[in-house]
Amino acid sequence: MTYSKVIVAVRDGGLTRDGADGLVTRCAAAGAVRVQLNIADDRVSGAMRIDELDPPIDAVVTYWAEDVDAVLPAVIQSVEGRPAAWEVTARAPLDPELPADGTRIDALSNIAFLRRPVELDRDEWLRRWLEDHTRVAIDTQATFGYVQNIVERPLTDDPPPVDAIVEELFPMAAVSDIHAFYGSNGDQAELERRMTRMLTSVARFGADRHLDVVPTSRYDFDLLRFDLSAGVASDG
């Protein structure tokens, strides 16, 4: 069976981990097989964030389903504010095995919303991002999870322009320690080398401007294995 992936950005949504159980239950009832919640909360409030949108994104809901259109109303009814949804095609250069019972992933989970520059056609933009940049991103940062999502179509009316969405997992120390973010082990020269290489690479496909970077706490729910009738696992 083939499942498609949808990412929903929530602005002014007020979504919290304590209030997420109903959302996950409604998504399961509508046919979702997996749900991922990313919430900008106090645990990651010290991390760098970039806000292109006003009001900013404060939560992201991701789900997988055979019929994505049937699940979307369950998400929209569960959040306030301004949800915007996109169906995406995902590839995962770094895909670690993670808990999926609703407990918090032990990580800083960054989600970046990218826009293609008008001077690059889509094919060249994708080539520079997916072929040229991927290895640079892995080599210059301390990421242990890295998913690239290409936007295929919007699912909500009048969403903000977004062409791709990147998910990255960093050690929690990266919230407040730039060396932990870049994996430079306290070496200032190595930090500067990695930052320079990274910034040069992102500039080639326009990810040095007009983007949103949202630091979050992440919670995964595998609805094929996790018994919702037993209650959603508490935050860990």
mmCIF file of C-alpha atoms in Angstrom:
data_model
loop_
_atom_site.group_PDB
_atom_site.id
_atom_site.type_symbol
_atom_site.label_atom_id
_atom_site.label_comp_id
_atom_site.label_asym_id
_atom_site.label_seq_id
_atom_site.Cartn_x
_atom_site.Cartn_y
_atom_site.Cartn_z
ATOM 1 C CA MET A 1 0.000 0.000 0.000
ATOM 2 C CA THR A 2 1.276 3.473 -0.881
ATOM 3 C CA TYR A 3 1.055 6.306 1.613
ATOM 4 C CA SER A 4 1.510 9.964 0.752
ATOM 5 C CA LYS A 5 3.001 12.590 3.057
ATOM 6 C CA VAL A 6 1.474 15.934 3.997
ATOM 7 C CA ILE A 7 3.079 18.762 5.983
ATOM 8 C CA VAL A 8 0.871 21.344 7.680
ATOM 9 C CA ALA A 9 2.353 24.591 8.985
ATOM 10 C CA VAL A 10 0.386 26.198 11.815
ATOM 11 C CA ARG A 11 0.596 29.908 12.602
ATOM 12 C CA ASP A 12 -1.077 31.311 15.707
ATOM 13 C CA GLY A 13 -2.238 27.774 16.378
ATOM 14 C CA GLY A 14 -1.592 27.393 20.072
ATOM 15 C CA LEU A 15 -0.792 23.694 19.610
ATOM 16 C CA THR A 16 0.838 22.133 22.676
ATOM 17 C CA ARG A 17 1.911 18.596 23.478
ATOM 18 C CA ASP A 18 -0.753 18.391 26.183
ATOM 19 C CA GLY A 19 -3.439 19.279 23.670
ATOM 20 C CA ALA A 20 -2.222 17.000 20.889
ATOM 21 C CA ASP A 21 -3.898 13.728 21.881
ATOM 22 C CA GLY A 22 -7.215 14.635 20.280
ATOM 23 C CA LEU A 23 -5.536 15.659 17.031
ATOM 24 C CA VAL A 24 -3.664 12.356 16.764
ATOM 25 C CA THR A 25 -6.808 10.362 17.556
ATOM 26 C CA ARG A 26 -8.838 12.228 14.921
ATOM 27 C CA CYS A 27 -6.101 11.725 12.331
ATOM 28 C CA ALA A 28 -6.051 7.992 13.061
ATOM 29 C CA ALA A 29 -9.821 7.777 12.712
ATOM 30 C CA ALA A 30 -9.618 9.569 9.349
ATOM 31 C CA GLY A 31 -7.078 7.101 7.975
ATOM 32 C CA ALA A 32 -3.622 8.403 8.897
ATOM 33 C CA VAL A 33 -1.049 5.688 9.542
ATOM 34 C CA ARG A 34 1.552 7.994 11.074
ATOM 35 C CA VAL A 35 1.562 11.470 12.607
ATOM 36 C CA GLN A 36 4.492 13.685 13.520
ATOM 37 C CA LEU A 37 4.108 16.787 15.675
ATOM 38 C CA ASN A 38 6.724 19.529 15.817
ATOM 39 C CA ILE A 39 6.074 22.234 18.407
ATOM 40 C CA ALA A 40 8.088 25.377 19.070
ATOM 41 C CA ASP A 41 8.236 25.186 22.856
ATOM 42 C CA ASP A 42 10.360 26.265 25.811
ATOM 43 C CA ARG A 43 12.817 23.381 25.416
ATOM 44 C CA VAL A 44 14.126 24.840 22.171
ATOM 45 C CA SER A 45 13.419 28.531 22.726
ATOM 46 C CA GLY A 46 17.135 29.356 22.879
ATOM 47 C CA ALA A 47 17.824 28.033 19.378
ATOM 48 C CA MET A 48 18.224 30.270 16.349
ATOM 49 C CA ARG A 49 15.057 30.811 14.379
ATOM 50 C CA ILE A 50 14.306 32.779 11.216
ATOM 51 C CA ASP A 51 10.835 34.124 10.511
ATOM 52 C CA GLU A 52 9.875 35.201 7.017
ATOM 53 C CA LEU A 53 6.161 34.857 7.724
ATOM 54 C CA ASP A 54 4.179 37.121 10.040
ATOM 55 C CA PRO A 55 2.670 35.710 12.178
ATOM 56 C CA PRO A 56 5.407 33.060 12.392
ATOM 57 C CA ILE A 57 5.024 29.289 12.245
ATOM 58 C CA ASP A 58 4.719 27.868 15.760
ATOM 59 C CA ALA A 59 3.904 24.223 15.029
ATOM 60 C CA VAL A 60 4.046 21.716 12.198
ATOM 61 C CA VAL A 61 1.803 18.664 11.799
ATOM 62 C CA THR A 62 2.946 15.929 9.412
ATOM 63 C CA TYR A 63 0.895 12.881 8.500
ATOM 64 C CA TRP A 64 1.009 9.915 6.155
ATOM 65 C CA ALA A 65 -2.143 8.405 4.655
ATOM 66 C CA GLU A 66 -3.455 6.592 1.602
ATOM 67 C CA ASP A 67 -6.090 9.325 1.151
ATOM 68 C CA VAL A 68 -4.452 12.546 2.355
ATOM 69 C CA ASP A 69 -7.472 14.707 1.533
ATOM 70 C CA ALA A 70 -9.629 12.683 3.927
ATOM 71 C CA VAL A 71 -7.262 13.323 6.848
ATOM 72 C CA LEU A 72 -6.671 17.041 6.340
ATOM 73 C CA PRO A 73 -10.009 18.187 7.877
ATOM 74 C CA ALA A 74 -9.098 16.343 11.087
ATOM 75 C CA VAL A 75 -5.935 18.444 11.341
ATOM 76 C CA ILE A 76 -7.598 21.737 10.468
ATOM 77 C CA GLN A 77 -10.377 21.144 12.997
ATOM 78 C CA SER A 78 -7.800 20.435 15.703
ATOM 79 C CA VAL A 79 -5.767 23.631 15.419
ATOM 80 C CA GLU A 80 -6.515 27.307 15.591
ATOM 81 C CA GLY A 81 -4.806 30.036 13.641
ATOM 82 C CA ARG A 82 -3.754 29.724 10.016
ATOM 83 C CA PRO A 83 -2.906 26.194 8.843
ATOM 84 C CA ALA A 84 -1.323 25.757 5.421
ATOM 85 C CA ALA A 85 -0.824 22.276 3.979
ATOM 86 C CA TRP A 86 1.271 20.793 1.198
ATOM 87 C CA GLU A 87 1.605 17.287 -0.198
ATOM 88 C CA VAL A 88 5.291 16.472 -0.527
ATOM 89 C CA THR A 89 7.695 13.932 -1.917
ATOM 90 C CA ALA A 90 10.297 13.036 0.697
ATOM 91 C CA ARG A 91 13.826 11.693 0.567
ATOM 92 C CA ALA A 92 15.853 10.958 3.676
ATOM 93 C CA PRO A 93 19.659 11.072 3.382
ATOM 94 C CA LEU A 94 19.852 10.506 7.158
ATOM 95 C CA ASP A 95 16.976 8.428 8.532
ATOM 96 C CA PRO A 96 17.619 7.201 12.091
ATOM 97 C CA GLU A 97 15.427 4.741 13.954
ATOM 98 C CA LEU A 98 13.362 6.847 16.368
ATOM 99 C CA PRO A 99 10.748 6.198 19.058
ATOM 100 C CA ALA A 100 7.248 6.482 17.591
ATOM 101 C CA ASP A 101 5.022 6.127 20.672
ATOM 102 C CA GLY A 102 4.402 9.835 21.202
ATOM 103 C CA THR A 103 7.331 10.508 23.503
ATOM 104 C CA ARG A 104 9.585 13.447 22.779
ATOM 105 C CA ILE A 105 12.513 12.773 20.448
ATOM 106 C CA ASP A 106 15.728 13.682 22.283
ATOM 107 C CA ALA A 107 16.807 16.334 19.789
ATOM 108 C CA LEU A 108 16.533 19.847 18.501
ATOM 109 C CA SER A 109 14.278 19.361 15.498
ATOM 110 C CA ASN A 110 14.655 22.188 12.987
ATOM 111 C CA ILE A 111 12.173 22.621 10.154
ATOM 112 C CA ALA A 112 13.080 24.982 7.313
ATOM 113 C CA PHE A 113 10.626 26.253 4.691
ATOM 114 C CA LEU A 114 12.441 27.096 1.453
ATOM 115 C CA ARG A 115 11.496 29.238 -1.539
ATOM 116 C CA ARG A 116 12.960 28.880 -5.012
ATOM 117 C CA PRO A 117 14.578 32.083 -6.311
ATOM 118 C CA VAL A 118 12.934 33.421 -9.464
ATOM 119 C CA GLU A 119 16.274 33.408 -11.290
ATOM 120 C CA LEU A 120 16.540 29.596 -11.052
ATOM 121 C CA ASP A 121 14.255 27.246 -12.950
ATOM 122 C CA ARG A 122 12.878 24.341 -10.951
ATOM 123 C CA ASP A 123 15.121 21.663 -12.435
ATOM 124 C CA GLU A 124 18.314 23.608 -11.794
ATOM 125 C CA TRP A 125 17.160 24.593 -8.321
ATOM 126 C CA LEU A 126 16.457 20.968 -7.431
ATOM 127 C CA ARG A 127 19.791 19.881 -8.855
ATOM 128 C CA ARG A 128 21.750 22.424 -6.815
ATOM 129 C CA TRP A 129 19.839 21.529 -3.663
ATOM 130 C CA LEU A 130 19.497 17.758 -3.897
ATOM 131 C CA GLU A 131 22.669 16.855 -5.783
ATOM 132 C CA ASP A 132 25.195 19.554 -4.875
ATOM 133 C CA HIS A 133 24.143 20.645 -1.391
ATOM 134 C CA THR A 134 23.111 17.434 0.370
ATOM 135 C CA ARG A 135 26.634 16.179 1.044
ATOM 136 C CA VAL A 136 27.719 19.629 2.201
ATOM 137 C CA ALA A 137 24.865 19.822 4.716
ATOM 138 C CA ILE A 138 25.747 16.424 6.166
ATOM 139 C CA ASP A 139 29.478 17.111 6.298
ATOM 140 C CA THR A 140 29.281 20.562 7.910
ATOM 141 C CA GLN A 141 26.612 20.059 10.595
ATOM 142 C CA ALA A 142 26.031 17.684 13.511
ATOM 143 C CA THR A 143 22.775 16.401 12.079
ATOM 144 C CA PHE A 144 21.750 12.811 12.765
ATOM 145 C CA GLY A 145 18.426 13.096 10.914
ATOM 146 C CA TYR A 146 17.913 14.833 7.568
ATOM 147 C CA VAL A 147 14.783 14.717 5.393
ATOM 148 C CA GLN A 148 14.256 16.752 2.220
ATOM 149 C CA ASN A 149 10.621 17.329 1.207
ATOM 150 C CA ILE A 150 9.789 18.607 -2.274
ATOM 151 C CA VAL A 151 6.424 20.377 -2.402
ATOM 152 C CA GLU A 152 4.170 18.802 -5.043
ATOM 153 C CA ARG A 153 0.874 20.615 -4.486
ATOM 154 C CA PRO A 154 -0.874 22.847 -1.938
ATOM 155 C CA LEU A 155 -3.860 21.360 -0.116
ATOM 156 C CA THR A 156 -5.229 24.539 1.471
ATOM 157 C CA ASP A 157 -6.443 27.743 -0.125
ATOM 158 C CA ASP A 158 -3.965 30.585 -0.575
ATOM 159 C CA PRO A 159 -0.994 29.086 1.308
ATOM 160 C CA PRO A 160 2.224 31.110 1.624
ATOM 161 C CA PRO A 161 4.745 30.302 -1.120
ATOM 162 C CA VAL A 162 6.851 27.280 -0.149
ATOM 163 C CA ASP A 163 8.793 25.068 -2.568
ATOM 164 C CA ALA A 164 10.513 22.683 -0.178
ATOM 165 C CA ILE A 165 10.602 21.778 3.509
ATOM 166 C CA VAL A 166 13.694 20.448 5.277
ATOM 167 C CA GLU A 167 13.669 18.489 8.539
ATOM 168 C CA GLU A 168 16.896 18.178 10.524
ATOM 169 C CA LEU A 169 17.686 16.616 13.895
ATOM 170 C CA PHE A 170 20.538 17.974 16.030
ATOM 171 C CA PRO A 171 21.805 17.054 19.511
ATOM 172 C CA MET A 172 19.973 19.017 22.201
ATOM 173 C CA ALA A 173 23.227 20.817 23.048
ATOM 174 C CA ALA A 174 22.883 22.585 19.690
ATOM 175 C CA VAL A 175 20.073 24.712 21.164
ATOM 176 C CA SER A 176 22.662 26.907 22.886
ATOM 177 C CA ASP A 177 26.078 25.791 21.574
ATOM 178 C CA ILE A 178 27.037 26.658 18.001
ATOM 179 C CA HIS A 179 29.915 24.160 18.118
ATOM 180 C CA ALA A 180 27.404 21.422 18.959
ATOM 181 C CA PHE A 181 25.266 22.608 16.033
ATOM 182 C CA TYR A 182 28.108 22.405 13.525
ATOM 183 C CA GLY A 183 29.962 19.493 15.119
ATOM 184 C CA SER A 184 33.215 21.443 15.366
ATOM 185 C CA ASN A 185 34.134 20.165 18.863
ATOM 186 C CA GLY A 186 35.074 23.588 20.193
ATOM 187 C CA ASP A 187 37.587 24.260 17.420
ATOM 188 C CA GLN A 188 36.977 27.856 16.281
ATOM 189 C CA ALA A 189 38.871 27.507 13.007
ATOM 190 C CA GLU A 190 36.918 24.340 12.140
ATOM 191 C CA LEU A 191 33.660 26.067 13.067
ATOM 192 C CA GLU A 192 34.434 28.956 10.730
ATOM 193 C CA ARG A 193 35.428 26.565 7.937
ATOM 194 C CA ARG A 194 32.197 24.611 8.257
ATOM 195 C CA MET A 195 30.032 27.732 8.474
ATOM 196 C CA THR A 196 31.686 29.264 5.418
ATOM 197 C CA ARG A 197 31.270 26.087 3.366
ATOM 198 C CA MET A 198 27.637 25.729 4.442
ATOM 199 C CA LEU A 199 26.691 29.351 3.768
ATOM 200 C CA THR A 200 28.376 29.304 0.368
ATOM 201 C CA SER A 201 26.439 26.187 -0.574
ATOM 202 C CA VAL A 202 22.995 27.379 0.552
ATOM 203 C CA ALA A 203 23.501 30.658 -1.324
ATOM 204 C CA ARG A 204 23.776 28.710 -4.600
ATOM 205 C CA PHE A 205 20.124 27.646 -4.400
ATOM 206 C CA GLY A 206 18.668 30.616 -2.541
ATOM 207 C CA ALA A 207 18.371 29.138 0.944
ATOM 208 C CA ASP A 208 20.294 32.051 2.391
ATOM 209 C CA ARG A 209 17.238 34.313 2.126
ATOM 210 C CA HIS A 210 13.437 34.330 2.283
ATOM 211 C CA LEU A 211 13.173 31.223 4.438
ATOM 212 C CA ASP A 212 11.606 30.228 7.743
ATOM 213 C CA VAL A 213 13.610 28.117 10.200
ATOM 214 C CA VAL A 214 11.530 26.819 13.104
ATOM 215 C CA PRO A 215 13.254 25.085 16.056
ATOM 216 C CA THR A 216 10.895 22.545 17.605
ATOM 217 C CA SER A 217 10.384 19.599 19.893
ATOM 218 C CA ARG A 218 9.274 16.537 17.920
ATOM 219 C CA TYR A 219 6.829 13.744 18.756
ATOM 220 C CA ASP A 220 6.204 10.757 16.457
ATOM 221 C CA PHE A 221 3.178 8.450 16.446
ATOM 222 C CA ASP A 222 3.210 5.191 14.475
ATOM 223 C CA LEU A 223 -0.522 4.518 14.340
ATOM 224 C CA LEU A 224 -0.094 1.046 12.873
ATOM 225 C CA ARG A 225 1.830 -0.101 15.957
ATOM 226 C CA PHE A 226 0.732 2.226 18.744
ATOM 227 C CA ASP A 227 -2.554 1.458 20.496
ATOM 228 C CA LEU A 228 -4.374 4.766 20.915
ATOM 229 C CA SER A 229 -6.970 3.139 23.122
ATOM 230 C CA ALA A 230 -4.267 2.815 25.777
ATOM 231 C CA GLY A 231 -3.680 6.553 25.687
ATOM 232 C CA VAL A 232 -0.957 8.576 24.058
ATOM 233 C CA ALA A 233 2.408 8.232 25.753
ATOM 234 C CA SER A 234 3.354 11.085 28.034
ATOM 235 C CA ASP A 235 6.136 13.526 27.243
ATOM 236 C CA GLY A 236 9.574 12.173 27.918
#
